[in-house]
Each structure stands twice: as C-alpha cells, then as structure tokens.
Short mmCIF file of C-alpha atoms and ligand atoms in Angstrom, two decimals:
data_model
loop_
_atom_site.label_atom_id
_atom_site.label_comp_id
_atom_site.label_asym_id
_atom_site.label_seq_id
_atom_site.Cartn_x
_atom_site.Cartn_y
_atom_site.Cartn_z
CA MET A 1290 6.03 27.76 6.97
CA THR A 1291 3.64 27.22 9.27
CA PRO A 1292 2.94 24.01 10.82
CA ASP A 1293 -0.61 23.09 9.62
CA THR A 1294 -0.02 23.84 6.08
CA ASP A 1295 2.16 22.75 3.40
CA ARG A 1296 2.08 26.42 1.67
CA PRO A 1297 5.46 28.40 1.80
CA SER A 1298 5.54 31.82 2.25
CA PRO A 1299 6.30 33.98 -0.76
CA ASP A 1300 9.49 34.01 0.27
CA GLU A 1301 10.29 30.70 0.77
CA ALA A 1302 8.53 30.30 -2.39
CA LEU A 1303 11.29 32.11 -4.46
CA SER A 1304 13.56 29.80 -3.44
CA ARG A 1305 12.01 27.18 -4.23
CA ARG A 1306 10.69 28.15 -6.93
CA ILE A 1307 14.82 29.01 -8.29
CA ILE A 1308 15.37 25.31 -6.77
CA ASP A 1309 12.33 23.54 -8.74
CA LEU A 1310 13.77 25.10 -12.17
CA ILE A 1311 17.35 24.42 -11.47
CA SER A 1312 16.84 20.60 -10.83
CA ALA A 1313 14.19 20.40 -13.90
CA GLY A 1314 17.05 21.86 -15.82
CA ARG A 1315 14.77 24.60 -17.28
CA ALA A 1316 17.09 27.37 -15.73
CA ARG A 1317 20.75 27.08 -15.83
CA SER A 1318 21.97 30.04 -14.85
CA ARG A 1319 21.44 33.27 -13.18
CA THR A 1320 20.19 35.20 -16.65
CA GLU A 1321 18.01 32.25 -17.63
CA LEU A 1322 16.35 31.87 -13.89
CA ALA A 1323 15.61 35.77 -13.95
CA ALA A 1324 13.63 35.45 -17.46
CA ALA A 1325 11.97 32.65 -16.27
CA LEU A 1326 10.47 34.09 -13.02
CA GLY A 1327 10.40 37.34 -14.50
CA LEU A 1328 12.47 39.05 -11.98
CA ALA A 1329 15.43 41.50 -12.08
CA PRO A 1330 18.53 39.92 -12.26
CA SER A 1331 20.26 41.77 -9.50
CA THR A 1332 16.87 39.68 -7.27
CA VAL A 1333 17.86 36.72 -8.41
CA SER A 1334 21.51 36.81 -7.72
CA LEU A 1335 21.14 37.04 -4.08
CA ARG A 1336 18.61 34.63 -3.89
CA VAL A 1337 20.94 32.47 -5.38
CA GLN A 1338 23.81 33.38 -3.27
CA SER A 1339 22.23 32.45 -0.55
CA LEU A 1340 21.32 29.13 -1.90
CA ILE A 1341 24.70 28.70 -2.95
CA ASP A 1342 25.95 29.67 1.05
CA ALA A 1343 23.08 27.05 2.40
CA GLY A 1344 25.41 24.65 0.18
CA LEU A 1345 22.18 23.80 -1.79
CA VAL A 1346 22.97 24.66 -5.30
CA THR A 1347 26.48 24.79 -6.84
CA GLU A 1348 28.66 26.44 -9.98
CA ARG A 1349 29.20 23.81 -12.38
CA GLY A 1350 31.40 26.20 -15.01
CA GLU A 1351 30.32 28.29 -17.72
CA GLY A 1352 28.19 28.58 -20.38
CA THR A 1353 28.95 29.89 -23.81
CA SER A 1354 28.39 33.57 -24.17
CA ARG A 1355 25.81 35.68 -26.10
CA GLY A 1356 27.97 38.44 -26.00
CA GLY A 1357 29.92 39.92 -22.89
CA ARG A 1358 30.88 38.13 -19.76
CA ARG A 1359 29.93 34.06 -20.32
CA PRO A 1360 27.48 33.17 -17.46
CA ARG A 1361 28.18 31.01 -14.14
CA LEU A 1362 26.07 27.54 -14.94
CA LEU A 1363 24.02 26.47 -12.01
CA GLY A 1364 23.04 22.96 -10.67
CA ILE A 1365 21.44 21.21 -7.54
CA ASP A 1366 24.51 20.52 -4.90
CA ASP A 1367 24.07 16.45 -4.70
CA THR A 1368 27.15 16.06 -3.38
CA SER A 1369 26.88 17.93 0.15
CA GLY A 1370 24.08 15.05 1.61
CA VAL A 1371 21.32 13.81 1.07
CA ILE A 1372 17.27 13.45 2.60
CA LEU A 1373 16.30 10.22 3.81
CA THR A 1374 12.93 8.58 3.95
CA VAL A 1375 11.23 5.39 5.06
CA ASP A 1376 8.05 4.21 4.53
CA LEU A 1377 6.75 2.34 7.84
CA GLY A 1378 4.30 -0.44 6.73
CA GLY A 1379 2.67 -3.43 8.76
CA GLY A 1380 5.81 -5.71 8.54
CA HIS A 1381 8.53 -3.73 7.09
CA ALA A 1382 10.53 -0.39 7.13
CA ARG A 1383 11.70 0.13 4.03
CA VAL A 1384 14.40 3.36 3.95
CA GLY A 1385 15.54 6.09 1.14
CA VAL A 1386 18.25 7.45 0.09
CA HIS A 1387 17.33 10.97 -1.98
CA SER A 1388 20.04 13.43 -3.39
CA LEU A 1389 19.13 17.04 -2.70
CA SER A 1390 16.91 17.38 -6.06
CA GLY A 1391 15.07 14.36 -4.86
CA ALA A 1392 15.96 11.44 -6.86
CA LEU A 1393 16.05 8.11 -5.24
CA ARG A 1394 19.41 6.53 -5.66
CA GLU A 1395 19.40 3.55 -3.06
CA THR A 1396 16.87 1.60 -0.60
CA ARG A 1397 17.02 -0.98 1.71
CA SER A 1398 14.06 -2.95 3.72
CA ILE A 1399 14.28 -4.23 7.56
CA PRO A 1400 11.06 -6.07 9.06
CA VAL A 1401 9.52 -4.45 11.78
CA THR A 1402 6.20 -4.90 14.31
CA LEU A 1403 4.97 -2.02 14.34
CA THR A 1404 2.87 -3.48 17.54
CA ASP A 1405 6.44 -3.59 19.19
CA GLY A 1406 5.51 0.37 19.68
CA PRO A 1407 6.88 3.28 18.29
CA GLU A 1408 10.62 3.58 20.24
CA PRO A 1409 11.87 0.09 19.50
CA THR A 1410 10.55 0.91 15.55
CA MET A 1411 12.24 4.16 15.35
CA ALA A 1412 15.77 2.64 16.90
CA ALA A 1413 15.83 0.35 14.13
CA VAL A 1414 14.81 2.69 11.53
CA CYS A 1415 17.50 4.88 12.87
CA ARG A 1416 20.12 2.84 12.64
CA LEU A 1417 19.29 1.82 8.96
CA PHE A 1418 19.20 5.65 8.31
CA ASP A 1419 22.99 5.65 9.98
CA GLU A 1420 23.78 2.94 7.89
CA VAL A 1421 22.59 4.36 4.51
CA SER A 1422 23.79 7.80 5.00
CA GLY A 1423 27.41 6.49 5.48
CA GLY A 1424 28.57 9.89 7.42
CA ARG A 1425 27.08 12.08 4.82
CA PRO A 1426 25.44 15.00 6.19
CA ILE A 1427 21.47 14.97 6.09
CA HIS A 1428 19.45 17.89 5.32
CA ALA A 1429 15.57 16.68 5.90
CA ILE A 1430 13.53 13.50 7.20
CA GLY A 1431 10.62 12.53 5.26
CA ILE A 1432 8.60 9.67 7.17
CA SER A 1433 5.25 7.85 6.04
CA LEU A 1434 3.40 6.07 8.47
CA PRO A 1435 0.39 3.75 7.63
CA GLY A 1436 -2.53 5.39 9.50
CA PRO A 1437 -4.03 9.38 9.80
CA VAL A 1438 -1.48 11.71 11.33
CA ASP A 1439 -1.44 15.00 12.70
CA ILE A 1440 1.30 16.96 10.79
CA ALA A 1441 1.08 19.47 13.40
CA THR A 1442 2.81 16.89 15.82
CA GLY A 1443 3.69 14.28 13.43
CA SER A 1444 2.15 11.75 15.76
CA VAL A 1445 -0.81 8.54 14.20
CA THR A 1446 -4.33 9.67 15.09
CA GLN A 1447 -6.04 6.47 15.42
CA PRO A 1448 -5.36 4.20 18.48
CA SER A 1449 -7.01 1.24 16.38
CA ARG A 1450 -4.31 0.91 12.99
CA MET A 1451 -1.32 1.33 15.51
CA PRO A 1452 -1.53 0.60 19.28
CA GLY A 1453 0.89 2.37 21.33
CA TRP A 1454 1.74 5.03 18.82
CA PRO A 1455 -0.89 7.57 18.93
CA GLY A 1456 0.69 10.21 21.33
CA PHE A 1457 3.72 9.76 20.62
CA ARG A 1458 5.35 12.22 18.39
CA VAL A 1459 7.54 10.59 15.62
CA GLY A 1460 8.68 13.91 13.86
CA GLU A 1461 10.22 15.21 17.12
CA HIS A 1462 12.00 12.14 17.99
CA VAL A 1463 13.77 11.78 14.72
CA ARG A 1464 14.38 15.24 15.04
CA GLN A 1465 16.17 15.40 17.97
CA ARG A 1466 18.33 12.52 17.23
CA TYR A 1467 19.39 14.24 14.08
CA GLY A 1468 18.77 18.17 14.60
CA VAL A 1469 17.40 18.44 10.64
CA PRO A 1470 13.58 19.15 9.81
CA VAL A 1471 11.76 16.14 9.79
CA ALA A 1472 8.47 15.68 7.66
CA VAL A 1473 5.74 13.37 9.04
CA ASP A 1474 2.43 12.26 6.89
CA ASN A 1475 0.59 9.28 5.85
CA ASP A 1476 1.05 6.23 2.98
CA ALA A 1477 -1.70 7.81 0.83
CA ASN A 1478 -1.11 11.15 1.32
CA LEU A 1479 2.93 10.73 0.31
CA ALA A 1480 2.25 8.50 -2.54
CA ALA A 1481 0.14 11.07 -4.03
CA LEU A 1482 2.35 13.44 -3.58
CA GLY A 1483 5.21 11.66 -4.80
CA GLU A 1484 3.53 10.54 -8.36
CA HIS A 1485 2.02 13.97 -8.56
CA ARG A 1486 5.12 16.09 -8.41
CA ALA A 1487 7.15 13.22 -10.31
CA GLN A 1488 4.58 13.43 -13.40
CA PHE A 1489 3.56 17.39 -13.03
CA GLY A 1490 6.04 18.65 -10.56
CA ALA A 1491 4.85 21.62 -8.47
CA THR A 1492 1.18 22.40 -10.19
CA GLY A 1493 -1.97 20.41 -11.56
CA HIS A 1494 -4.44 18.51 -9.50
CA SER A 1495 -4.78 14.55 -9.30
CA ILE A 1496 -6.16 11.79 -6.82
CA THR A 1497 -4.26 8.66 -6.44
CA VAL A 1498 -5.40 5.63 -5.25
CA LYS A 1499 -3.88 2.64 -3.31
CA ALA A 1500 -5.65 -0.11 -4.07
CA GLY A 1501 -3.83 -3.10 -1.88
CA THR A 1502 -5.41 -5.13 0.41
CA ALA A 1503 -7.24 -2.52 1.85
CA ILE A 1504 -7.96 1.39 -0.28
CA GLY A 1505 -6.81 4.46 0.80
CA SER A 1506 -6.55 8.22 -1.72
CA GLY A 1507 -4.70 11.13 -1.61
CA ILE A 1508 -5.62 14.29 -2.76
CA ILE A 1509 -3.51 17.06 -5.00
CA VAL A 1510 -4.50 20.49 -5.01
CA ASP A 1511 -2.16 22.37 -7.07
CA GLY A 1512 0.73 20.02 -6.28
CA HIS A 1513 0.32 20.04 -2.83
CA ILE A 1514 -1.36 17.54 -0.39
CA HIS A 1515 -5.45 18.29 0.39
CA ARG A 1516 -5.85 16.77 3.76
CA GLY A 1517 -9.18 18.91 4.77
CA ALA A 1518 -10.56 20.24 8.29
CA THR A 1519 -9.72 17.16 10.15
CA GLY A 1520 -7.18 15.46 7.93
CA ALA A 1521 -9.45 12.80 6.85
CA ALA A 1522 -9.79 14.15 2.96
CA GLY A 1523 -8.98 11.32 0.75
CA ASP A 1524 -10.58 8.48 2.72
CA ILE A 1525 -12.56 6.87 -0.52
CA THR A 1526 -12.40 3.54 1.41
CA HIS A 1527 -16.01 4.22 3.13
CA THR A 1528 -17.72 5.65 0.17
CA ARG A 1529 -20.88 3.76 0.12
CA ILE A 1530 -21.65 1.57 -2.80
CA ASP A 1531 -25.35 0.71 -4.39
CA GLY A 1532 -25.85 -2.87 -4.65
CA SER A 1533 -23.14 -3.81 -2.26
CA GLY A 1534 -25.05 -6.28 -0.68
CA ASP A 1535 -24.92 -4.85 3.08
CA ILE A 1536 -21.60 -6.23 4.31
CA PRO A 1537 -20.07 -4.97 7.73
CA CYS A 1538 -17.33 -2.83 7.05
CA SER A 1539 -14.44 -2.61 9.88
CA CYS A 1540 -16.02 1.41 10.09
CA GLY A 1541 -19.15 -0.21 11.48
CA ASN A 1542 -21.14 0.64 8.94
CA THR A 1543 -22.56 -1.43 5.94
CA GLY A 1544 -21.77 -1.83 1.89
CA CYS A 1545 -18.42 0.66 2.03
CA LEU A 1546 -16.21 0.69 -0.89
CA GLU A 1547 -13.75 -1.96 1.19
CA THR A 1548 -16.24 -4.07 1.53
CA VAL A 1549 -16.11 -4.91 -2.30
CA ALA A 1550 -13.08 -3.80 -4.10
CA SER A 1551 -10.54 -4.26 -1.21
CA GLY A 1552 -7.82 -6.97 -1.96
CA ALA A 1553 -9.28 -8.23 1.59
CA SER A 1554 -12.75 -8.14 -0.02
CA LEU A 1555 -11.73 -10.49 -3.54
CA VAL A 1556 -10.12 -12.68 -1.51
CA ARG A 1557 -13.50 -13.26 0.81
CA GLN A 1558 -15.17 -13.51 -2.19
CA MET A 1559 -13.28 -16.26 -3.97
CA ARG A 1560 -13.30 -17.80 -0.43
CA GLU A 1561 -16.71 -17.91 -0.35
CA ARG A 1562 -16.97 -19.24 -4.07
CA GLY A 1563 -15.22 -22.02 -2.59
CA ARG A 1564 -12.12 -21.80 -3.81
CA THR A 1565 -9.80 -22.37 -0.15
CA GLU A 1566 -6.59 -22.19 -2.32
CA VAL A 1567 -6.84 -18.58 -2.70
CA HIS A 1568 -5.30 -16.80 0.47
CA THR A 1569 -4.06 -13.21 -0.24
CA THR A 1570 -4.90 -10.61 -2.78
CA ALA A 1571 -1.71 -11.62 -4.73
CA ASP A 1572 -3.32 -14.88 -5.31
CA VAL A 1573 -6.69 -13.34 -6.68
CA LEU A 1574 -4.25 -11.39 -9.05
CA ALA A 1575 -2.39 -14.23 -10.42
CA LEU A 1576 -5.25 -16.00 -11.10
CA ALA A 1577 -6.84 -13.05 -12.75
CA PHE A 1578 -3.57 -12.36 -14.46
CA ASP A 1579 -3.68 -16.02 -15.86
CA ALA A 1580 -7.31 -14.86 -17.07
CA GLU A 1581 -9.00 -17.28 -14.63
CA PRO A 1582 -12.41 -16.67 -15.67
CA GLU A 1583 -13.67 -16.22 -11.74
CA ALA A 1584 -11.01 -14.45 -10.99
CA THR A 1585 -11.15 -11.76 -13.75
CA SER A 1586 -14.39 -10.99 -13.23
CA ILE A 1587 -14.09 -10.33 -9.37
CA VAL A 1588 -11.17 -8.34 -9.82
CA ARG A 1589 -13.23 -6.32 -12.90
CA THR A 1590 -16.36 -5.60 -10.73
CA ALA A 1591 -13.99 -4.78 -7.96
CA GLY A 1592 -12.62 -1.69 -10.82
CA THR A 1593 -16.47 -1.16 -11.74
CA HIS A 1594 -16.83 -0.16 -7.77
CA LEU A 1595 -14.37 1.55 -7.24
CA GLY A 1596 -14.67 4.10 -10.99
CA GLN A 1597 -18.29 4.49 -9.45
CA ALA A 1598 -16.82 6.02 -6.49
CA LEU A 1599 -14.24 8.12 -8.35
CA SER A 1600 -16.90 9.10 -10.34
CA GLY A 1601 -18.44 11.34 -8.18
CA VAL A 1602 -15.23 12.72 -6.90
CA VAL A 1603 -13.94 12.86 -10.36
CA ASN A 1604 -17.08 15.27 -11.44
CA PHE A 1605 -17.00 17.03 -8.38
CA PHE A 1606 -12.92 17.94 -8.45
CA ASN A 1607 -12.04 17.62 -11.91
CA PRO A 1608 -8.76 16.97 -11.67
CA HIS A 1609 -5.88 16.02 -14.49
CA ALA A 1610 -5.34 12.82 -13.40
CA VAL A 1611 -6.14 9.74 -11.25
CA PHE A 1612 -3.46 7.61 -10.55
CA LEU A 1613 -3.86 3.90 -9.18
CA THR A 1614 -1.21 2.26 -7.08
CA GLY A 1615 -0.61 -0.57 -4.64
CA SER A 1616 -0.79 -4.17 -5.56
CA MET A 1617 -4.16 -4.03 -7.60
CA SER A 1618 -2.26 -1.17 -10.01
CA ALA A 1619 -0.76 -3.76 -12.07
CA SER A 1620 -4.11 -5.68 -13.05
CA GLU A 1621 -4.80 -4.07 -16.45
CA PRO A 1622 -8.68 -5.65 -16.40
CA PHE A 1623 -8.65 -3.85 -12.82
CA ILE A 1624 -7.66 -0.20 -14.18
CA ALA A 1625 -9.69 -0.48 -17.54
CA ALA A 1626 -12.82 -1.36 -15.51
CA VAL A 1627 -11.99 1.77 -13.14
CA ARG A 1628 -11.81 3.83 -16.47
CA SER A 1629 -14.47 2.69 -18.37
CA ARG A 1630 -16.61 3.24 -15.29
CA VAL A 1631 -15.76 6.41 -14.72
CA TYR A 1632 -15.92 8.02 -18.20
CA GLU A 1633 -19.43 6.00 -18.29
CA ALA A 1634 -20.47 7.85 -15.67
CA CYS A 1635 -18.20 11.24 -15.47
CA HIS A 1636 -19.44 14.45 -17.64
CA PRO A 1637 -17.63 14.42 -20.35
CA LEU A 1638 -15.89 17.76 -19.65
CA ALA A 1639 -14.69 15.88 -16.15
CA THR A 1640 -13.04 13.46 -18.50
CA GLN A 1641 -12.18 15.22 -21.80
CA GLN A 1642 -8.21 15.62 -20.15
CA LEU A 1643 -8.37 12.96 -17.84
CA ARG A 1644 -6.12 10.27 -17.44
CA ILE A 1645 -6.53 7.19 -15.64
CA GLU A 1646 -3.58 5.16 -15.49
CA ALA A 1647 -1.16 3.27 -13.20
CA ALA A 1648 1.36 5.35 -11.16
CA GLN A 1649 5.31 5.47 -12.71
CA THR A 1650 6.79 5.68 -9.31
CA ARG A 1651 5.14 1.96 -8.57
CA ALA A 1652 6.43 1.01 -5.12
CA ASP A 1653 8.62 3.38 -4.47
CA ALA A 1654 5.25 6.12 -4.73
CA ILE A 1655 5.58 6.75 -1.09
CA LEU A 1656 9.29 6.75 -0.73
CA HIS A 1657 9.38 9.38 -3.62
CA GLY A 1658 6.14 11.89 -2.20
CA ALA A 1659 8.24 11.38 1.75
CA ALA A 1660 11.36 13.01 -0.50
CA ARG A 1661 9.18 15.41 -1.75
CA TRP A 1662 7.54 16.10 1.66
CA ALA A 1663 11.04 16.67 3.54
CA LEU A 1664 12.13 18.70 1.09
CA ASP A 1665 9.12 21.26 0.92
CA ASN A 1666 9.80 21.54 4.82
CA LEU A 1667 13.72 21.93 4.10
CA GLU A 1668 14.15 25.52 5.86
CA LEU A 1669 15.34 27.93 2.43
CA PRO A 1670 17.26 30.91 2.93
CA THR A 1671 14.37 33.49 2.72
CA ALA A 1672 16.08 36.92 2.47
CA ALA A 1673 19.24 37.13 0.84
ZN1 ZN B 69 -16.51 1.74 6.34
#
C-alpha cells in the first residue's frame, strides 16, 4: 500500500474482500466465497490458504454437503492475536483491544498530559498496550491524534494544537517498539471511519461531525477516508455563517461555525446572558435536557447553524448519511435542528435517502475507526 492513500492494490483488495465477507458472515466456505466474488474456486482456495498460513483465517469444522465433499467452514482467527488502538485526547488516553475482525473487546483509560511532549506520553501509552495485550501477539496498531496529521509520516502537522509534537513520528516510534504496522490519523477522520464501517462496511458515502467543545468532521467516500490535497478536507468548523455576529475565531477570521455552534460557544453565550453557574458544555446540555428555555434555545440555534454549514456540503457531496458524534450529539433538540435546517435548505434529490442521526458507535467511534484503519494497513498476502 502506498503511504499517501488508503486504497489497497487490486491484489490486496482481494484478500481484504475475503476477510470482509467472512467477518460479516456473508461467506462461510471457499465455495460461497467463489460465488460471492465471481471468481474461480481454485483462485479463491489459493488465496484462502495464504490467509490461513498468515494466521488471519481459520477452519472451523465442516458444513453440510449438497452432494459431494462437505465444505470446510471458515472464520476469522480471533485467537491468533489482537489489534490495539489508542484515542489520545487533551487529558486522557483511551486504549482499545480488538479482535482481528475489528470487534472492540476491552477499553482502558489513563490520564495523560499532551503538553508533556510525545516521548513520555507514548511511553505511558505503550505501558498500557503491554498490559492489555497480556503477551498475546499484536497484529497491528491504530493511533488517533487530536489534531491534523500527516499520515505519510504519522506525525502532527500543527504546532499550535500540540506543542512539542510536530516532527515527532508517532507511527514510526511505536512501530520500532512492536515491529507491526502502525496506522495514525486524526480523531475526526477516525470517528468518521469507525461509524461509517459499522453502518455501511467498505462502501457508501458519509460525513461524521464531531460536535463537542469544538467541531470537526470527517468525510468517507466509497468506504474510505477522503483527506483532500493537503489533509484539510472536512474542516467544517471555519465555514462562515451568515448572521453569526462577527465574533472573532481562533483561526483569525470572524463569524466561523466554531464561534456560534461549538460547545465552547454555547458556554460563552450562556455566560453572556448572566448564567454564571454554567462552566462547561455538559452544563449547557444538562439544562437543555431539562428543557430549560434559554439553554434549549441556544442549543437549537447551534444546531440550525451546523445544519446551515452542512447543507452546502450535502447538496454538493450527496452522502448516504450525516452522523453526529461528540457530547452535543446526545441532545435531541440539537439533532432535530440540524436535520430540519438541512432538509429545508437542500435540494430534495440530495436528501431523498439521507439519514441524519447520532452515531451508533458513540464514545467508541474513534477506537472503532482506529482499528479499521489499522486493519486496512495490515500486510495481507497479495499472491498465493
Ligand atoms: Zn475560524
């Protein structure tokens, strides 16, 4: 696989499709695989054997015969090792242990201070990796960083977000320690990948917006992350919103979506109204949950602004779904306002089959996405 794309070669793609079909339970034998893939049984058998030799696929007894030899049933070898993931946030590192089919088996969190720099932070993460893997073989590792990432080098690209981290090759550092493929990306892209693959598998188009204290989004095209020319695709937070009142934004412009729809902006708006008991996004959401009129109105307006920013994107990109994650996605008035603005502002053709809903993978979206991204980077047998 080339480092600047997550599209596998046709040869790798066959191995991956075989694994996907077996994982999803859509093919249980070599015969069913050949039928599903439209390939000669001999081609499929050779590739399945190479996946068995690699410890990825296993035989699980015999199925029923429809005349002739009974087919040997296939499964993903979930006993042969684990996929490890980590979601690095401002104050915590959340580690996930996944089976080879990507299923999340266990999570563990530790406090970390990113401003301590990459080496002590990654040392703490690796200690937790060692603990949770319990000596089982590790197939691959997926890492989520809370800022723009150059996926070719596996390093952070914007110094303002994570001082001391730019230039430090997080992926390479961890790969040297474990000797397995390490895939790195930012949290918004991985949340999008995690939710998308859980809902649609490796096909279809979607946008996942993380609406919490800040706003970010990831775009999935044909089941894969779309990064754009410079990795900035999906940066919806600096979309200008009409009538937003020219509030200065962290980017230097005024009137960005972030200034009117982020959790931080909701807190500011409540405090401007004299609500000094409000300190966090959670405080505003709790008030809105209790149907307190001022908080509810502010949350709804934030949803309308996000819907406004999304409507241009939906008209242009025509996705199957818009998923919302982050703390604000738990607020029904927020989601309802996003939905109604998008449906109102978009061409009916663009919204005919569009789903706008809270992400099913919830707080685990990033870990699921990191596991999928690690699995996409797993070195698979390319020729039998
Ligand atoms: Zn901005």
